[in-house]
CSV table of C-alpha atoms in Angstrom, one decimal:
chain,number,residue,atom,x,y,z
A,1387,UNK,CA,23.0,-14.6,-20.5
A,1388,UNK,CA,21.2,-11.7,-22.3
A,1389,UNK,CA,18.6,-9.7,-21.7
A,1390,UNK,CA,15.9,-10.2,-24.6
A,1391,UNK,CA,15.1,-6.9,-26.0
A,1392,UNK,CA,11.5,-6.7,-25.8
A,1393,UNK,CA,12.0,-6.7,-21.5
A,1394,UNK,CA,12.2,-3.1,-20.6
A,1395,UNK,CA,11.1,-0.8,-17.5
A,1396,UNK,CA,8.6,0.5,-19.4
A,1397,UNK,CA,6.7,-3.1,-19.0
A,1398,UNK,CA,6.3,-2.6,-15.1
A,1399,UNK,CA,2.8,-0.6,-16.5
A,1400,UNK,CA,2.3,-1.8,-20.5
A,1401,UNK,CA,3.6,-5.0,-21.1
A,1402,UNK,CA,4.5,-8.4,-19.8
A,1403,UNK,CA,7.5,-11.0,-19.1
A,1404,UNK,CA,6.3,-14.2,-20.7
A,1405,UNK,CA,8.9,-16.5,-21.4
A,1406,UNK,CA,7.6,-19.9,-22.4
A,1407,UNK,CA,10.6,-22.5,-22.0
A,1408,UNK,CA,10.5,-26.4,-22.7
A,1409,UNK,CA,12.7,-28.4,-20.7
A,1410,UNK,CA,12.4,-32.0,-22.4
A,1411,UNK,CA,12.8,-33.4,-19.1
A,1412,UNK,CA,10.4,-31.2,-17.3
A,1413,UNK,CA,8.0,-30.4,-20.1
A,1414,UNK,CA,6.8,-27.2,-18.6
A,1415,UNK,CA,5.7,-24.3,-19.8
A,1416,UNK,CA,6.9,-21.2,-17.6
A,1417,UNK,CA,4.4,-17.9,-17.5
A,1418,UNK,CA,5.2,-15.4,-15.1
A,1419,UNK,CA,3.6,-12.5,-16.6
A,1420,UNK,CA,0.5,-13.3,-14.9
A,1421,UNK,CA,2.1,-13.3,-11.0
A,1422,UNK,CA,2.9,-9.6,-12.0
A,1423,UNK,CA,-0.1,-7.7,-10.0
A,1424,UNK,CA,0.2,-10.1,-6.9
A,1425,UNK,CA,4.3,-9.9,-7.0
A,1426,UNK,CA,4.1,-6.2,-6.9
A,1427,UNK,CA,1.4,-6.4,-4.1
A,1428,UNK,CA,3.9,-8.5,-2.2
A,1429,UNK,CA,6.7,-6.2,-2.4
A,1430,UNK,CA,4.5,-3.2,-1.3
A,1431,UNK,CA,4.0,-4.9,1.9
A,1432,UNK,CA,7.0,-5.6,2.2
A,1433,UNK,CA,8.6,-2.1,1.5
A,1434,UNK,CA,5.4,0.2,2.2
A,1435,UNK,CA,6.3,2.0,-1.0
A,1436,UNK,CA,4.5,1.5,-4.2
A,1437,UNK,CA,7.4,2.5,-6.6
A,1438,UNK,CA,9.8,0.5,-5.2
A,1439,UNK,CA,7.4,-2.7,-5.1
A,1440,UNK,CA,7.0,-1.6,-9.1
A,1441,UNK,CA,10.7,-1.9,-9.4
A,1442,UNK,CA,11.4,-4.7,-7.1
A,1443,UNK,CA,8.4,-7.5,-8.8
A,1444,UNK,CA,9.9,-6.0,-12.2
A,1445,UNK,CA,13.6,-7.1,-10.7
A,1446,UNK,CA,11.8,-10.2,-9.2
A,1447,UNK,CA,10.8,-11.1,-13.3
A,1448,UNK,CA,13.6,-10.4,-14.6
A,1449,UNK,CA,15.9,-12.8,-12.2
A,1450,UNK,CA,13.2,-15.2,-12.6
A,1451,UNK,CA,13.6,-15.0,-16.7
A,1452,UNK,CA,17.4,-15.5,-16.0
A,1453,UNK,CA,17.0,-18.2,-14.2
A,1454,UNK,CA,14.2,-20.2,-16.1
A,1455,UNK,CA,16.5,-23.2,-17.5
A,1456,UNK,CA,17.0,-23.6,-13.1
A,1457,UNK,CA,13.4,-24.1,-12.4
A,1458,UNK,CA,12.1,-27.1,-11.2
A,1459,UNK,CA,8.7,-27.9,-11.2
A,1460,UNK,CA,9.4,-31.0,-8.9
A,1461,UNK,CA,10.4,-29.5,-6.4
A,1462,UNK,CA,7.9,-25.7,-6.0
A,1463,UNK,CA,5.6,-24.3,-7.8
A,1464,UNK,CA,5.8,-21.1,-10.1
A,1465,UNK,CA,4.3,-19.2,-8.0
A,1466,UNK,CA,6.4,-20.6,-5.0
A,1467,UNK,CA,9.7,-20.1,-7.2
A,1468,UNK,CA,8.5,-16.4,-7.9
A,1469,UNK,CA,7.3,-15.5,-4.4
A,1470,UNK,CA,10.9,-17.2,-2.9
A,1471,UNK,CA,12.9,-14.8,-5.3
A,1472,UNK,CA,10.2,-11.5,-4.8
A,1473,UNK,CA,11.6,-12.0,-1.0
A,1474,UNK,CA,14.9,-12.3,-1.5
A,1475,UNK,CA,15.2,-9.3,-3.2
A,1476,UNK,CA,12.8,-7.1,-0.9
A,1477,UNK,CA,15.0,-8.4,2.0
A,1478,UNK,CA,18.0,-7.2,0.2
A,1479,UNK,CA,16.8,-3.9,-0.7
A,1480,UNK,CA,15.8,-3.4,2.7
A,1481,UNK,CA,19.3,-4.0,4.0
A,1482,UNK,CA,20.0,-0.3,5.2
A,1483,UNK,CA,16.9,1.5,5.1
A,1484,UNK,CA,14.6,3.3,7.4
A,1485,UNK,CA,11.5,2.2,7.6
A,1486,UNK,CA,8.6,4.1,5.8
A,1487,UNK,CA,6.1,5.3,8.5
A,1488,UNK,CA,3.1,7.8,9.2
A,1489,UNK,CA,3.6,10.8,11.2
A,1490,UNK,CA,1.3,9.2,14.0
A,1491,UNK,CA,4.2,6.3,14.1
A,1492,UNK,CA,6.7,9.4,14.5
A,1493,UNK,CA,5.8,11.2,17.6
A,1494,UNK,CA,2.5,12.5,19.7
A,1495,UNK,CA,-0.3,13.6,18.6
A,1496,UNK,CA,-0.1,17.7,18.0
A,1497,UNK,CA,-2.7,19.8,19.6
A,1498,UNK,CA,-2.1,23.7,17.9
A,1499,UNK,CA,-4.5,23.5,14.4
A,1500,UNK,CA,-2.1,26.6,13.4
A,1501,UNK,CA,1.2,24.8,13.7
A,1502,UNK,CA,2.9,25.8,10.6
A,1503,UNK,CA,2.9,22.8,7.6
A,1504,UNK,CA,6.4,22.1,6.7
A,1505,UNK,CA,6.8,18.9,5.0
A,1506,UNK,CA,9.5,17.0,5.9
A,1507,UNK,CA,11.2,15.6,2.5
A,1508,UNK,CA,13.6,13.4,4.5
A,1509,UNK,CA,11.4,10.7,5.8
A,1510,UNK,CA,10.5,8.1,3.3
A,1511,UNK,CA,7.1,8.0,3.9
A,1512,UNK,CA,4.5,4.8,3.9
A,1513,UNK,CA,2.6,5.4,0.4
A,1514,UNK,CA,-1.0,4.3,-0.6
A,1515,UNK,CA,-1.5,1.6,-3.3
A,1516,UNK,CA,-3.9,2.5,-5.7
A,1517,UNK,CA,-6.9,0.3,-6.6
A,1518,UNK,CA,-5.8,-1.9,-9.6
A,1519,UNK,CA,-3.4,-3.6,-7.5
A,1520,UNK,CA,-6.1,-3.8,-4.5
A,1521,UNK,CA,-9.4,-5.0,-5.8
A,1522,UNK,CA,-9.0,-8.4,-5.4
A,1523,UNK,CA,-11.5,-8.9,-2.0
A,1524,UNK,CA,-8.9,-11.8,-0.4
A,1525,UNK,CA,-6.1,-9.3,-0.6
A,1526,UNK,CA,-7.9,-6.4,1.0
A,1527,UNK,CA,-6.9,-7.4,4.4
A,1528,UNK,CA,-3.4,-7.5,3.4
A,1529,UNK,CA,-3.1,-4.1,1.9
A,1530,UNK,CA,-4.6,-1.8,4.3
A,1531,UNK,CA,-2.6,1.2,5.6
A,1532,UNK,CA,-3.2,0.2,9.1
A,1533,UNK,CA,-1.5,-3.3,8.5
A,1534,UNK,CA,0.9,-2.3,6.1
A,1535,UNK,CA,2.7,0.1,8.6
A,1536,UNK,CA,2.1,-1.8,11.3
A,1537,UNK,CA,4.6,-4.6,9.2
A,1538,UNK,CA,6.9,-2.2,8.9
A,1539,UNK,CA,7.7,-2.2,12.3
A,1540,UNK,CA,9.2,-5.4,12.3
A,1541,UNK,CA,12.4,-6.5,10.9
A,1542,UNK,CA,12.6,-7.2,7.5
A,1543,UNK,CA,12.4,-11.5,8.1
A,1544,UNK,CA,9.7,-11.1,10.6
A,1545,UNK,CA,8.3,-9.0,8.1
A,1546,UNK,CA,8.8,-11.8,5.6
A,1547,UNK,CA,7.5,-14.7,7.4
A,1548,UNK,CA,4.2,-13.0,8.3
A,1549,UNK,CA,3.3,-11.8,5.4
A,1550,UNK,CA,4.1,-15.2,3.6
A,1551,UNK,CA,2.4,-17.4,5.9
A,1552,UNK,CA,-0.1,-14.9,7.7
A,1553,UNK,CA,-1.3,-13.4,4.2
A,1554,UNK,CA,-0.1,-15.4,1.7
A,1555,UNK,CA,-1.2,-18.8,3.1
A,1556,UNK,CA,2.4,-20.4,2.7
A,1557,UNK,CA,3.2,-23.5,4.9
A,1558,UNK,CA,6.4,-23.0,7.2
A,1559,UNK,CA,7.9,-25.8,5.3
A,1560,UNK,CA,7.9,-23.7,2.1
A,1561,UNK,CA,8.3,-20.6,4.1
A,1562,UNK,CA,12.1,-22.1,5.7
A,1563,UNK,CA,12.6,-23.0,1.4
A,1564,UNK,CA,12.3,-19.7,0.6
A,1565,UNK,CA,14.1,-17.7,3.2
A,1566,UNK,CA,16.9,-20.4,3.4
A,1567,UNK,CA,15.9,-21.5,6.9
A,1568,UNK,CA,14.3,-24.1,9.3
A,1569,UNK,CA,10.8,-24.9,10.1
A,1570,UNK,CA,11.7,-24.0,13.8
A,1571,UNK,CA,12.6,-20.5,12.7
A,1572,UNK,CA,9.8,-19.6,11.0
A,1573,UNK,CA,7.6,-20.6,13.8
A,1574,UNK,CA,9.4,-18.9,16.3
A,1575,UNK,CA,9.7,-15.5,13.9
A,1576,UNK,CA,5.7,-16.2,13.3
A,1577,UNK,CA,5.0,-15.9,16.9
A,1578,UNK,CA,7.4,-13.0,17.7
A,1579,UNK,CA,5.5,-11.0,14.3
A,1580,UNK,CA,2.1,-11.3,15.5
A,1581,UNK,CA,2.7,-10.8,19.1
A,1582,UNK,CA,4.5,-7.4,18.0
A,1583,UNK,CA,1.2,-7.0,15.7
A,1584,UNK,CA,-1.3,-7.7,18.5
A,1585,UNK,CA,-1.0,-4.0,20.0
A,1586,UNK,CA,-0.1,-1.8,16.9
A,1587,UNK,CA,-3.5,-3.7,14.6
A,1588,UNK,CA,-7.3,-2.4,14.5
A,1589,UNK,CA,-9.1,-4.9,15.4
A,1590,UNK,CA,-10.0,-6.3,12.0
A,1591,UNK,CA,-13.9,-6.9,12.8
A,1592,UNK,CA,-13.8,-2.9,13.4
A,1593,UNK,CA,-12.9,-2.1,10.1
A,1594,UNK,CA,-15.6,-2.1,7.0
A,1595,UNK,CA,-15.2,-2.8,3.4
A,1596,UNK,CA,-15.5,-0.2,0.8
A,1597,UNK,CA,-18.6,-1.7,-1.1
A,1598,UNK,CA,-20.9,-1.8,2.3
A,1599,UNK,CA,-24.0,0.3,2.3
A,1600,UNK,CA,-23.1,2.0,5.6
A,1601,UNK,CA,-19.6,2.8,4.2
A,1602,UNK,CA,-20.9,4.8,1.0
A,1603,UNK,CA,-23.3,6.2,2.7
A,1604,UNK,CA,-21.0,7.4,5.6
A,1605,UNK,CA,-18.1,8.2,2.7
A,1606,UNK,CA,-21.6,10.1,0.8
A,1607,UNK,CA,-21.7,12.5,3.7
A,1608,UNK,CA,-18.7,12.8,4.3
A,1609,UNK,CA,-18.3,14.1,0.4
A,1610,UNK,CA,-20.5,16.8,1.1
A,1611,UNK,CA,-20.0,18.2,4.0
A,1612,UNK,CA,-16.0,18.2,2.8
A,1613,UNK,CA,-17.4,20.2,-0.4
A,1614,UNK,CA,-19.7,22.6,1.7
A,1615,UNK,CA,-16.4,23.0,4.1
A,1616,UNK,CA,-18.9,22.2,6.8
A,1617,UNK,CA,-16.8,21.5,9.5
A,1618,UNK,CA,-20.0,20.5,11.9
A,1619,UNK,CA,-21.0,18.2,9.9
A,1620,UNK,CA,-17.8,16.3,9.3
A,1621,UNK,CA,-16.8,16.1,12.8
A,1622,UNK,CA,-20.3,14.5,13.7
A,1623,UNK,CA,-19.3,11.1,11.0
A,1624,UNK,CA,-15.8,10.9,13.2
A,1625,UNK,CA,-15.2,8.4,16.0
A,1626,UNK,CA,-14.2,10.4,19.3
A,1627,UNK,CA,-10.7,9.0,18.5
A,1628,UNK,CA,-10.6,9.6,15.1
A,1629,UNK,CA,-6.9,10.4,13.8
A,1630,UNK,CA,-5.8,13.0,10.8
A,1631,UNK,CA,-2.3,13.3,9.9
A,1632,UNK,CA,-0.7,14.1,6.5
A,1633,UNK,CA,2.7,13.0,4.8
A,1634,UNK,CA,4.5,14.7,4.2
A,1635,UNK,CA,4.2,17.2,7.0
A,1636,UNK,CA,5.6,15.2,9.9
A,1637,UNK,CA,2.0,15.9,11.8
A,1638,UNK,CA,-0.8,15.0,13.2
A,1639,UNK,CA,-4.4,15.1,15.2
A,1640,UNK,CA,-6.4,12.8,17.7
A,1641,UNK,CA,-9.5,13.5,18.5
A,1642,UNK,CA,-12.7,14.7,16.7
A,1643,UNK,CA,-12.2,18.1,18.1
A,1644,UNK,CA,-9.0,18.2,17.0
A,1645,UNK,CA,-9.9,17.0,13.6
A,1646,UNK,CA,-12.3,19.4,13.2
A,1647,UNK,CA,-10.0,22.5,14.4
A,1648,UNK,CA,-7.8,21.6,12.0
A,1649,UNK,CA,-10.4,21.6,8.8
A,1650,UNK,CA,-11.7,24.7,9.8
A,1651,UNK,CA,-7.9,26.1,8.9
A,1652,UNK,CA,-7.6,24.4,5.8
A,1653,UNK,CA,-10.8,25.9,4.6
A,1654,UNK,CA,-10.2,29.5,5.9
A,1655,UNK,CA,-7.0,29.4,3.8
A,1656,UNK,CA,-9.2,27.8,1.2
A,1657,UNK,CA,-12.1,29.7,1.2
A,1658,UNK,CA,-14.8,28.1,-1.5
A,1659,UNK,CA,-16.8,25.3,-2.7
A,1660,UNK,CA,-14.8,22.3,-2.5
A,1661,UNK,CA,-14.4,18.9,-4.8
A,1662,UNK,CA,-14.1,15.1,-3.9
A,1663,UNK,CA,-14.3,12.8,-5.8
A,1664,UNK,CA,-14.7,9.2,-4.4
A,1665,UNK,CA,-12.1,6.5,-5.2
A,1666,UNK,CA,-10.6,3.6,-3.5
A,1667,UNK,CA,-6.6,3.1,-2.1
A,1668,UNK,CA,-5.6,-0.3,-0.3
A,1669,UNK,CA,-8.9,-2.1,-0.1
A,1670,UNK,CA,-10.1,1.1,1.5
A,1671,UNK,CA,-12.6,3.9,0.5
A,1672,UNK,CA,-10.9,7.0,-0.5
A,1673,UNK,CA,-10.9,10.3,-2.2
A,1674,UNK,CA,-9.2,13.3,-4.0
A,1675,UNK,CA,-9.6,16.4,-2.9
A,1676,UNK,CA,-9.9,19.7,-5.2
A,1677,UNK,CA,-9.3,23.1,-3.9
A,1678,UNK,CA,-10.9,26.4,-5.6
A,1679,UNK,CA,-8.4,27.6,-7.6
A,1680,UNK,CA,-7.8,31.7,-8.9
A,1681,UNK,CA,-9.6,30.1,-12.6
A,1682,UNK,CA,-13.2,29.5,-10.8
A,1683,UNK,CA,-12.1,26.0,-11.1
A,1684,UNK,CA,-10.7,23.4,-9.1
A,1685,UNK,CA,-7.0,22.3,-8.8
A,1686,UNK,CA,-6.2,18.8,-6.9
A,1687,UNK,CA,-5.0,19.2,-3.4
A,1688,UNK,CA,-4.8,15.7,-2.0
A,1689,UNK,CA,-5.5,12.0,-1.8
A,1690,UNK,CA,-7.4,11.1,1.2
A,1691,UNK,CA,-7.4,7.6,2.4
A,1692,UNK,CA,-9.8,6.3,5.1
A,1693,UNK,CA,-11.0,4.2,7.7
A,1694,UNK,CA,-14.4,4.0,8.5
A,1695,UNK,CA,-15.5,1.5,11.3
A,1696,UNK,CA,-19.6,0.9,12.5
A,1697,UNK,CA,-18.9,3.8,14.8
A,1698,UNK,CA,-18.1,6.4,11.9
A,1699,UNK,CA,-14.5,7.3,10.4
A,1700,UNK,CA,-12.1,6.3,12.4
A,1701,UNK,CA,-8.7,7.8,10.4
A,1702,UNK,CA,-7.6,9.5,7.4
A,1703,UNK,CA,-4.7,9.9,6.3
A,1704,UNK,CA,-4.4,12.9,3.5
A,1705,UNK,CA,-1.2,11.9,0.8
A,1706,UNK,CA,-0.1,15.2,-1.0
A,1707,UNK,CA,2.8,14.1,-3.2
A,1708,UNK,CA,2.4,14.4,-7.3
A,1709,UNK,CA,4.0,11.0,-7.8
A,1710,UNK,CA,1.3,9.4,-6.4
A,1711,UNK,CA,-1.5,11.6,-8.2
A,1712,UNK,CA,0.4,10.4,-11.1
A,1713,UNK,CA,0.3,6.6,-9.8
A,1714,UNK,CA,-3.6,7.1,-9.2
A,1715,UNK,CA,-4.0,7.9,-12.8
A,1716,UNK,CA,-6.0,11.5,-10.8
A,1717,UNK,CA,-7.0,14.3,-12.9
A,1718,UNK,CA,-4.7,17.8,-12.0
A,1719,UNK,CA,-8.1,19.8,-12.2
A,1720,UNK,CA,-11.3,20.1,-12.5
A,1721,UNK,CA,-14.0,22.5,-14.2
């Protein structure tokens, strides 16, 4: 079977996979374009890495658009068909591979604000998932960076079953349909997956939502005391606990004093008015960060995600990789 020529990689961000097929017994029309966003979502969480879930729910489409004259409506659902195949092919590409983590998942906490930052290039680091995949409010809790590496310390059909009974609402009937196993089995790998979440999780009640008056306002301040480099004033929105780290420079802070030691090195070697401007990644608030540049103007630095809890901002983790600047759609300056 051939490949129609209008489906092409470039479609993962401009156009769609619609494939309407009549099957005179069936009489369905099939649509997948508009499982797209959510299949992509899917195999983030699954693979912690937002190019690869690009690739994989584009994969996912195409092997579905292969397999149309297959499909039975009698038997699942699109979406059900789509989700069963967006697995499969997560679980194989994950046959092999290291997990994607964040330096805190990596080693102890450092406590030397001069130790020198060498990225380490080797370690397929957990990347954020910009907004337009993450604005839907019932996915939120399914997409923050807090849960998504905490999934990726499971295996990969632990990983599986949670995330498609757990977060996608699946029964274990369609669950054992789509993983090629029993009811028993996914119950059992259900239990072992949240018992193994139970310690690494945030308590979710802890957590606030982006569009809460106490989170701008906290995120408000936090702007501008990041732009006046005011180190006093930033440690004073922190939780006691709070955690910094940065991929991908395997390292990383606990502590509010900590925290706070370490900004006030990033902004010696950056002396100057700073920029943020606010955004969101993963159902969280976020922002990017421009540095003072030689110009008078403002270059960008990094992509901040973060955490902020009723007691004040519990974590951030700062992203510094172009691809995802690119993938954010941020600006590379500003005047």
């Amino acid at each position: 079977m051939s490949v129609p020529s209008w489906f092409s990689r470039s479609q993962v961000h401009t156009g769609g996979l619609r494939e309407t097929h009549r099957d005179p017994g069936h009489n369905l029309a099939v649509d997948f374009e508009p499982f797209r966003r959510e299949l992509v979502v899917h195999c983030y969480r699954m693979l912690g890495s937002l190019h690869d879930a690009e690739d994989l729910a584009q994969e996912t489409l195409l092997r579905a658009w292969k397999a149309r004259e297959r499909y039975d409506e009698r038997r699942a659902s699109v979406r059900t068909w789509l989700y069963r195949i967006a697995t499969n092919v997560c679980l194989t590409a994950l046959e092999g591979r290291a997990r994607r983590p964040l330096p805190s998942g990596l080693g102890a906490a450092s406590t030397d604000p001069g130790v020198p930052l060498v990225p380490d290039f080797e370690v397929p680091w957990l990347q954020p998932l910009p907004a337009r995949y993450a604005d839907d409010p019932q996915a939120r809790a399914g997409v923050r960076l807090a849960f998504v590496a905490a999934v990726q310390l499971l295996p990969p059909r632990q990983r599986a079953v949670l995330l498609l009974r757990d977060v996608l609402q699946f029964s274990a009937a369609e669950v054992a349909t789509q993983l090629d196993t029993s009811v028993p089995s996914v119950t059992s790998s259900l239990q072992r997956a949240r018992a193994a979440l139970a310690t690494a999780m945030p308590r979710e009640h802890e957590v606030r939502e982006p569009g809460d008056q106490a989170v701008r306002e906290t995120v408000e301040r936090y702007v501008r005391a990041f732009e006046a480099a005011d180190v006093a004033a930033l440690v004073t929105l922190l939780t006691d606990d709070a955690v910094l780290e940065m991929p991908p420079v395997p390292l990383w802070y606990a502590g509010s004093a900590d925290y706070g030691r370490f900004m006030a090195r990033v902004f010696t070697m950056r002396p100057g008015a700073w920029r943020a401007v606010p955004l969101t990644a993963n159902g969280q608030p976020a922002l990017a960060a421009y540095c003072p540049d030689d110009d008078g103007g403002h270059r960008l630095h990094t992509l901040q995600v973060l955490t902020v809890t009723p007691a004040g901002i519990a974590h951030n983790v700062v992203f510094q990789d172009p691809r995802l600047f690119a993938a954010f759609g941020l600006a590379v300056s500003v005047p």
